[in-house]
mmCIF file of C-alpha atoms and ligand atoms in Angstrom:
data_model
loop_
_atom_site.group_PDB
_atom_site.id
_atom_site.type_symbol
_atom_site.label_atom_id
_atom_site.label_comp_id
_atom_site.label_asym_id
_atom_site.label_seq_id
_atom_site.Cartn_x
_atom_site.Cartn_y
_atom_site.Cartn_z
ATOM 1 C CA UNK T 8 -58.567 213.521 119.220
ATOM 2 C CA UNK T 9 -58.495 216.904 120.857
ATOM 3 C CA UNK T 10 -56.684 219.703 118.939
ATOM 4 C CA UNK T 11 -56.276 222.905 119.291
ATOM 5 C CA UNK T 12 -56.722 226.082 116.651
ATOM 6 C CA UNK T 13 -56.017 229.507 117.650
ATOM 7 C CA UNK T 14 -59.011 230.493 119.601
ATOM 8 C CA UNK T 15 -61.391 227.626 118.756
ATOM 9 C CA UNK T 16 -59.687 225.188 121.223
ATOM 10 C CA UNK T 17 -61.619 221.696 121.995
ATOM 11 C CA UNK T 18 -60.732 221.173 125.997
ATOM 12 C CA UNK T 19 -62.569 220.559 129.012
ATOM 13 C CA UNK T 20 -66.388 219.732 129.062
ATOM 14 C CA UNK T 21 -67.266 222.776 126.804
ATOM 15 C CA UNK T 22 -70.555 224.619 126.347
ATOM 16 C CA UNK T 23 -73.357 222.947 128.863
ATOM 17 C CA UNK T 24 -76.277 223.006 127.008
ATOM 18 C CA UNK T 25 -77.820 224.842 130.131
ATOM 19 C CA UNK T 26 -76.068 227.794 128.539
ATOM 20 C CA UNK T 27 -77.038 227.173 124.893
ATOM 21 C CA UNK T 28 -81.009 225.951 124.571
ATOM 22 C CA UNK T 29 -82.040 229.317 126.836
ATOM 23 C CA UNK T 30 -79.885 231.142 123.923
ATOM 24 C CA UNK T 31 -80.797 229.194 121.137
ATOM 25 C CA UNK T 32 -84.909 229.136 121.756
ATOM 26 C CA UNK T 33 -84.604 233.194 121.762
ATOM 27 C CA UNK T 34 -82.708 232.522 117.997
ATOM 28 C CA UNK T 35 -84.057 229.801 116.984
ATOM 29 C CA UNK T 36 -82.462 230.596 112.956
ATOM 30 C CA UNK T 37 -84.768 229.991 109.990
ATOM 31 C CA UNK T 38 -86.876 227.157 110.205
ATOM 32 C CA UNK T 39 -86.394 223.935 107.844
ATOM 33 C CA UNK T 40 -87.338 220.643 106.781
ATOM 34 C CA UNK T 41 -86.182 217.637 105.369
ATOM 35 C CA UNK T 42 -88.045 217.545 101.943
ATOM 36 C CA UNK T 43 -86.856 221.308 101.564
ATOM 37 C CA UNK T 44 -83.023 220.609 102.040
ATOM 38 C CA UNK T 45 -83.147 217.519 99.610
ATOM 39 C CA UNK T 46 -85.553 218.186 97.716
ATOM 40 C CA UNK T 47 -86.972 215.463 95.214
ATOM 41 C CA UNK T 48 -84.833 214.240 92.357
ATOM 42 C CA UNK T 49 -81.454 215.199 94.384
ATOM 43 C CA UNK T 50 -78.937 213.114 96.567
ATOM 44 C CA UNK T 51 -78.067 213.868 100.217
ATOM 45 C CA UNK T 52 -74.193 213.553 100.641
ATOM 46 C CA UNK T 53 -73.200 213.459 103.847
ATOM 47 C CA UNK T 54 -69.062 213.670 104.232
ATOM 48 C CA UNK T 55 -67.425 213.097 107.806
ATOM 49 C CA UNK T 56 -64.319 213.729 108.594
ATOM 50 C CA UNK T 57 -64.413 211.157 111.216
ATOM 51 C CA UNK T 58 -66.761 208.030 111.578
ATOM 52 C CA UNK T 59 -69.318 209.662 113.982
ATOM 53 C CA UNK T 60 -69.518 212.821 112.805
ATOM 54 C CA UNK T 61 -72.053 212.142 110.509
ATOM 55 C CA UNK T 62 -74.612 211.364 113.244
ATOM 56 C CA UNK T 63 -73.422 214.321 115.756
ATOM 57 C CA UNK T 64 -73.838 216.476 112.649
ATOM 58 C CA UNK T 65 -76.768 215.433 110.746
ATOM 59 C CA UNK T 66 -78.676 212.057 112.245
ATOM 60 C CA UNK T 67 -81.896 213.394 113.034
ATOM 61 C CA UNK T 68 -81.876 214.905 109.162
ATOM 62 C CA UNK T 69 -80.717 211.180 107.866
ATOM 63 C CA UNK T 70 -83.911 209.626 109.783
ATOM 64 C CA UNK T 71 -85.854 211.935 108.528
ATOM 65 C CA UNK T 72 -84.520 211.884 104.918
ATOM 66 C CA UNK T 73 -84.676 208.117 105.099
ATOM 67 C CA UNK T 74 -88.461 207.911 105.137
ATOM 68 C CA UNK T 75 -88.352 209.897 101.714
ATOM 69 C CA UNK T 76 -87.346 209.015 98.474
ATOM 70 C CA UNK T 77 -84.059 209.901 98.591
ATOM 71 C CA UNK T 78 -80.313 208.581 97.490
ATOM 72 C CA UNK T 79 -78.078 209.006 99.999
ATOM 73 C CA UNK T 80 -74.235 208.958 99.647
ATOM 74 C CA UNK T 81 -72.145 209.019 103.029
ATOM 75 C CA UNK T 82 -68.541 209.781 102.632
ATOM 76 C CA UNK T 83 -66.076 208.228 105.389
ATOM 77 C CA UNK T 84 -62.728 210.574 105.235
ATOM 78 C CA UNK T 85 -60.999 209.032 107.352
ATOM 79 C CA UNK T 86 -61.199 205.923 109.505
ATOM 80 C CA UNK T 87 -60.902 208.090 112.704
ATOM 81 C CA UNK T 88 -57.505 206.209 113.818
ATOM 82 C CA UNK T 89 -55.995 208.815 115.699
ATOM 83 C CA UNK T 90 -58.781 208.777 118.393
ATOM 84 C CA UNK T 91 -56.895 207.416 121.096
ATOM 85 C CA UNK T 92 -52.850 208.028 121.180
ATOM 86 C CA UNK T 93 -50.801 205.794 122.737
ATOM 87 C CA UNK T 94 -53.675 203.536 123.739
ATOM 88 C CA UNK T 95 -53.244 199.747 124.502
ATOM 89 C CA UNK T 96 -56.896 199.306 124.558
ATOM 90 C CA UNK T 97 -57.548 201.037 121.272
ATOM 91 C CA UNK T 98 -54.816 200.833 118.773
ATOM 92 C CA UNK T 99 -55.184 202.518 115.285
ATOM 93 C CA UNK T 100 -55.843 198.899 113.709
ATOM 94 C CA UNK T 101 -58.603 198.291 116.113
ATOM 95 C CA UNK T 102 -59.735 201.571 115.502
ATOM 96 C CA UNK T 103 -59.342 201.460 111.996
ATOM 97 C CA UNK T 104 -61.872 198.088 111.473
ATOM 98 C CA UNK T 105 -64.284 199.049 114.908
ATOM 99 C CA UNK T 106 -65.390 202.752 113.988
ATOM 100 C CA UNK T 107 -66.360 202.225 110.606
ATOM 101 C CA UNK T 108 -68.367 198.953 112.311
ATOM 102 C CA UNK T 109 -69.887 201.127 114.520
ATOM 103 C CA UNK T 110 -70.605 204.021 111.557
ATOM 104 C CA UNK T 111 -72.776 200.823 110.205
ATOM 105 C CA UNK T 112 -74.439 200.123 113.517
ATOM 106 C CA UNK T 113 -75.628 203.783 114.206
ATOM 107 C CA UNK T 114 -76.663 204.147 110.669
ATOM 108 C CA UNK T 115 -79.018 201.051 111.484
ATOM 109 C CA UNK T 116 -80.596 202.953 114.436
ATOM 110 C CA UNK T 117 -81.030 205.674 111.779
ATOM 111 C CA UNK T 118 -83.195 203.179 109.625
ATOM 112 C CA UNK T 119 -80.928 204.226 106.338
ATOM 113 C CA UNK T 120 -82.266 202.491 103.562
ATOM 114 C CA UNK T 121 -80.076 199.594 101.567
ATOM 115 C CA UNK T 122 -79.715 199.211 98.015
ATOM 116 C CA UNK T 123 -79.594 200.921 95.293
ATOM 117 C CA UNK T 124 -80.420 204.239 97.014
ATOM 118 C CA UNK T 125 -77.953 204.393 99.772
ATOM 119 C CA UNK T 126 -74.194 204.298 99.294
ATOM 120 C CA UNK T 127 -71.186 204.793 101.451
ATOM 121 C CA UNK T 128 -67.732 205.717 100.691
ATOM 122 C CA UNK T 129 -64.610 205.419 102.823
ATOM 123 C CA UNK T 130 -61.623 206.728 101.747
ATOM 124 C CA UNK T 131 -58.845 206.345 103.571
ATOM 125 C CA UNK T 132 -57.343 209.716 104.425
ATOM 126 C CA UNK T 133 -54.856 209.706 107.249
ATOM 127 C CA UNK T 134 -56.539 211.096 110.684
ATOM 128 C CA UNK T 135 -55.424 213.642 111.933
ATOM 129 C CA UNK T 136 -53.667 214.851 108.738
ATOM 130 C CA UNK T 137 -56.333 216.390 106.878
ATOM 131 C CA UNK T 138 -54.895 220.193 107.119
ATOM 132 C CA UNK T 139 -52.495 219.316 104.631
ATOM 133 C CA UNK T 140 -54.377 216.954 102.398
ATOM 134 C CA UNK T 141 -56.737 219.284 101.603
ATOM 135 C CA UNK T 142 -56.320 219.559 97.755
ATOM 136 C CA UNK T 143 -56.352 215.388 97.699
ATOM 137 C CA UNK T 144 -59.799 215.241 99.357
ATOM 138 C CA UNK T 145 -61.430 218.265 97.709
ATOM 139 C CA UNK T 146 -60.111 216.196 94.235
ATOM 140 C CA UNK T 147 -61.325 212.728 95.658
ATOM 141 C CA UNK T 148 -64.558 214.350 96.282
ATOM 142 C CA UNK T 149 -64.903 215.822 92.676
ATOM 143 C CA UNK T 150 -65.192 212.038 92.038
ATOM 144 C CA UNK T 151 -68.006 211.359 93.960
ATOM 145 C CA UNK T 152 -69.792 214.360 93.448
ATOM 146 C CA UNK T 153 -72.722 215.539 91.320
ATOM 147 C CA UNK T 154 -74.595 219.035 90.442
ATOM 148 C CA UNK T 155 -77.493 217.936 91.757
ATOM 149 C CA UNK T 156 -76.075 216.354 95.274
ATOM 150 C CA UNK T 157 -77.014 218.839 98.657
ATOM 151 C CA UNK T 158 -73.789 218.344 100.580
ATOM 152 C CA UNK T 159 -73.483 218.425 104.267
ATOM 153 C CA UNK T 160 -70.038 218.216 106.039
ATOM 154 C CA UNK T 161 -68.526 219.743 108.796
ATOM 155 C CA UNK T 162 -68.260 223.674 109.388
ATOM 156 C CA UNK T 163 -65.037 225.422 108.085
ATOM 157 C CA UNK T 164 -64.540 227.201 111.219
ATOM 158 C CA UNK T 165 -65.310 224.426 113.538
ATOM 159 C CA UNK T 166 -62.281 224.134 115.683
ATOM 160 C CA UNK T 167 -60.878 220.704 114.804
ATOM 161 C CA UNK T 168 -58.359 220.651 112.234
ATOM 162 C CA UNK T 169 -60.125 217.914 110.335
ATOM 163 C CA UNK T 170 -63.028 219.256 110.250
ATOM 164 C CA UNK T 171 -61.866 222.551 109.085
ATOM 165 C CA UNK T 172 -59.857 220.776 106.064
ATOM 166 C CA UNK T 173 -63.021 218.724 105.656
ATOM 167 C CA UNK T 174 -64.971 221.846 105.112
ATOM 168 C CA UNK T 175 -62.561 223.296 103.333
ATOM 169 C CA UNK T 176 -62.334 220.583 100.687
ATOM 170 C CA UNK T 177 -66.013 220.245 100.423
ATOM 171 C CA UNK T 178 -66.329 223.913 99.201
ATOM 172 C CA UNK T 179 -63.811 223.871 96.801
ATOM 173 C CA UNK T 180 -65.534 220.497 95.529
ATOM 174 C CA UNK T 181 -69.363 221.709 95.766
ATOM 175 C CA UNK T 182 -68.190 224.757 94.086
ATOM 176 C CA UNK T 183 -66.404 222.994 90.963
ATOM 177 C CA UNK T 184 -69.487 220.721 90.488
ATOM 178 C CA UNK T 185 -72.195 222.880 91.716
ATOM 179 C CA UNK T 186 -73.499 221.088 94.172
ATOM 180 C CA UNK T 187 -75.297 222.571 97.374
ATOM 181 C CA UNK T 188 -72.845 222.776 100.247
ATOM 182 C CA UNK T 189 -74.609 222.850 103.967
ATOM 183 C CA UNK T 190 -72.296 223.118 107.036
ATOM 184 C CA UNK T 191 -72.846 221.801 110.201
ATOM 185 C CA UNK T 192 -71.295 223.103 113.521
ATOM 186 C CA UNK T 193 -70.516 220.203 115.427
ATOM 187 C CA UNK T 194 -67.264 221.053 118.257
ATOM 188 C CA UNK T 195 -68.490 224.443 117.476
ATOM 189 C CA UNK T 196 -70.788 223.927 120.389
ATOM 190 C CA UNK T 197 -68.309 223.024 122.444
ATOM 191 C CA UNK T 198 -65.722 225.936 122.120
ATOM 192 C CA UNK T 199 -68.638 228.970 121.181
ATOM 193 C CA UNK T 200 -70.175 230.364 123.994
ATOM 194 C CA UNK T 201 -74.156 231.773 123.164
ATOM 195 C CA UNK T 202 -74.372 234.383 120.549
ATOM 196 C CA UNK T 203 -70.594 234.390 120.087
ATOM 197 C CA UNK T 204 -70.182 236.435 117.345
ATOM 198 C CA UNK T 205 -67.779 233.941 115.358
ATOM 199 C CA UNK T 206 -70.116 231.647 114.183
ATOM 200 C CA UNK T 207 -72.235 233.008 111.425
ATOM 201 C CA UNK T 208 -75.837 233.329 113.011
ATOM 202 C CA UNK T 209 -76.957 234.994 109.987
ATOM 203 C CA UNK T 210 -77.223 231.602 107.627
ATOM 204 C CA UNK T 211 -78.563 229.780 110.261
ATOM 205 C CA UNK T 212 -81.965 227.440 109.793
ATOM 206 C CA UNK T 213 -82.671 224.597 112.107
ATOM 207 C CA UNK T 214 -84.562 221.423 111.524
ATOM 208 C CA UNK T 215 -86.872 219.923 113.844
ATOM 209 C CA UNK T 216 -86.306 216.634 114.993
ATOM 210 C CA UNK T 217 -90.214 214.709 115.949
ATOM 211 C CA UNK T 218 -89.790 212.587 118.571
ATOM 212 C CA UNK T 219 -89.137 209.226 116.246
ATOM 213 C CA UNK T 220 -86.070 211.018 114.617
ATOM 214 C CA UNK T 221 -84.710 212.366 118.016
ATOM 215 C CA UNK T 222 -85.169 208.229 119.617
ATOM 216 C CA UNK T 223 -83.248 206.929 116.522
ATOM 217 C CA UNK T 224 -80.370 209.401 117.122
ATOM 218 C CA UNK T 225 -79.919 209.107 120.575
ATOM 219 C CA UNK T 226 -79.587 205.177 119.888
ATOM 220 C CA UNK T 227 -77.447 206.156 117.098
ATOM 221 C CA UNK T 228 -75.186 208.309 118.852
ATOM 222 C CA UNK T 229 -74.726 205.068 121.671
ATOM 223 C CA UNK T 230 -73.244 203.001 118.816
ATOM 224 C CA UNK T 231 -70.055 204.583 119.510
ATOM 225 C CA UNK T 232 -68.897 202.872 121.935
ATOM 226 C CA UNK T 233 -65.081 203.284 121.507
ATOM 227 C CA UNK T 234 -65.541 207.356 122.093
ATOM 228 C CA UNK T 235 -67.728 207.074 124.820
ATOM 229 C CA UNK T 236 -65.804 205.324 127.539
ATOM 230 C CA UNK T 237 -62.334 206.327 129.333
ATOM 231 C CA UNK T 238 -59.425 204.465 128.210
ATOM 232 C CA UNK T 239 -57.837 202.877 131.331
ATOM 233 C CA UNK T 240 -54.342 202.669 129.058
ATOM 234 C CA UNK T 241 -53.985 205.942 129.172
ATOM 235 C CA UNK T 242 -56.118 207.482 131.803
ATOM 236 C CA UNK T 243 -57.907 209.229 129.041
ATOM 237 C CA UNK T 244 -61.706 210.109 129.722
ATOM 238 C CA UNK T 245 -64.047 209.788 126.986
ATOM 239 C CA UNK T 246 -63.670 211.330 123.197
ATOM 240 C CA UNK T 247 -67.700 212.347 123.468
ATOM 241 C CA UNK T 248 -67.522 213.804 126.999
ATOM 242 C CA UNK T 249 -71.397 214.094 129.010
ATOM 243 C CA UNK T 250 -71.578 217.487 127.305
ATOM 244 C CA UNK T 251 -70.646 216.537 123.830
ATOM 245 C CA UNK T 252 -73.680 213.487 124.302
ATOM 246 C CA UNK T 253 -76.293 216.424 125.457
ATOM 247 C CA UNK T 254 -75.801 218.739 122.664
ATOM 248 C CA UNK T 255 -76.392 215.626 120.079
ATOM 249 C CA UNK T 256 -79.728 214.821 122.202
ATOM 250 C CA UNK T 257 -81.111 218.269 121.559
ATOM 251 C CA UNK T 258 -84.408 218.117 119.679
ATOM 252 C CA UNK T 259 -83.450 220.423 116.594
ATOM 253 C CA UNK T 260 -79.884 220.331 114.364
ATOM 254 C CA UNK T 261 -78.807 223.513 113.423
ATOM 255 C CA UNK T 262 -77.125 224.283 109.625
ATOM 256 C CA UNK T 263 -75.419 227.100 108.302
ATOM 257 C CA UNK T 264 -76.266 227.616 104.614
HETATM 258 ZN ZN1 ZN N 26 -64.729 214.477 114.035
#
């Protein structure tokens, strides 16, 4: 769903990645890899606000991590219901049982292990409502949490309201436990214009994605099918517009730690 915050507003087709990957080779951030985020002996949490926004945020990272030895723990928030309002085509119960199938589907592309090393969580938060249940999530994530985990989840300044709360409660949770947090920009890109001075280019590192990792995301990223097509109901275009697609295609993921 598109939402707006003060001067962070998600409309229109957003930053062309014409206009960021000229930017963004000059500044490319510090550089990273996988075995250095998570490094051996801890857990990679992943926690979307959204079932997607794991991949847009962090796929490339989760192929990569997935040929290590590393547990992995991916945290649902919400169901992402309130994608489509007022749709005939795709009403919150469809919504509610089809994005967490296609969650499953893209994390297949990604080659996530099974078993004891990989778990997911979903739990259940209203979409859309996050902003004011962010002392519920923060506490549900306490739960789930420990020292040890490196925790990825949406930046706190990313310009949808769920994925500000989600940030939000992540801190306050990583912080209690003392756990690593790592944010990830992900509508960021589509409100920021290069070297805006709001995002904080000073904690940024980027990860390489080889060309196996990049493959599996882009397949990945095609799994979700119910944000990727224009809903006739409404006369809605897609959720993931051409731009939003290009940016997650890019051949690096940027963090700010
Ligand atoms: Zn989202």
């Amino acid at each position: 769903m598109v939402a707006v915050i003060a001067d962070r507003a998600i409309s229109g087709l957003g930053t062309s990645e014409e206009e960021w990957l000229p930017w963004l080779a000059a500044h490319p951030g510090t550089p990273v890899d996988a075995d250095a985020l998570v490094p051996v002996g801890h857990r990679a949490v992943v926690v979307a606000p959204h079932p997607d926004d794991e991949v847009l945020a962090v796929g490339g990272l989760l192929a990569q991590l997935a040929r290590l030895p590393r547990a992995m723990l991916l945290v649902a928030v919400t169901d992402g219901t309130a994608s489509h309002p007022g749709s005939t085509v795709w009403p919150a119960e469809r919504l509610a049982s089809e994005r967490p199938r296609e969650s499953r589907s893209a994390w297949d592309s990604l080659a996530l292990p099974t078993g004891r090393e990989f778990e997911a969580r979903r739990l259940g938060f209203q979409d859309g409502r996050l902003q004011s249940l962010r002392a519920e999530l923060a506490s549900a994530l306490t739960h789930l949490l420990r020292p040890t985990d490196v925790v990825f989840t949406t930046w706190r300044q990313d310009g949808h309201p769920d994925h500000e709360a989600t940030g939000e409660a992540c801190a306050t949770a990583t912080a209690g436990c003392g756990a690593r947090l790592i944010e990830v920009p992900v509508w960021a890109w589509h409100w920021a214009e290069p070297g805006d001075e709001r995002l904080p280019w000073q904690r940024a590192s980027r990860l390489a994605l080889d060309a196996a990792s990049l493959r599996m995301k882009r397949v990945a990223v095609d799994a979700f099918t119910s944000q990727l097509a224009a809903d006739p109901s409404t006369g809605a275009g897609p959720i993931l517009r051409s731009t939003t697609v290009q940016r997650a295609h890019r051949p690096f993921e940027i963090f700010f730690s």
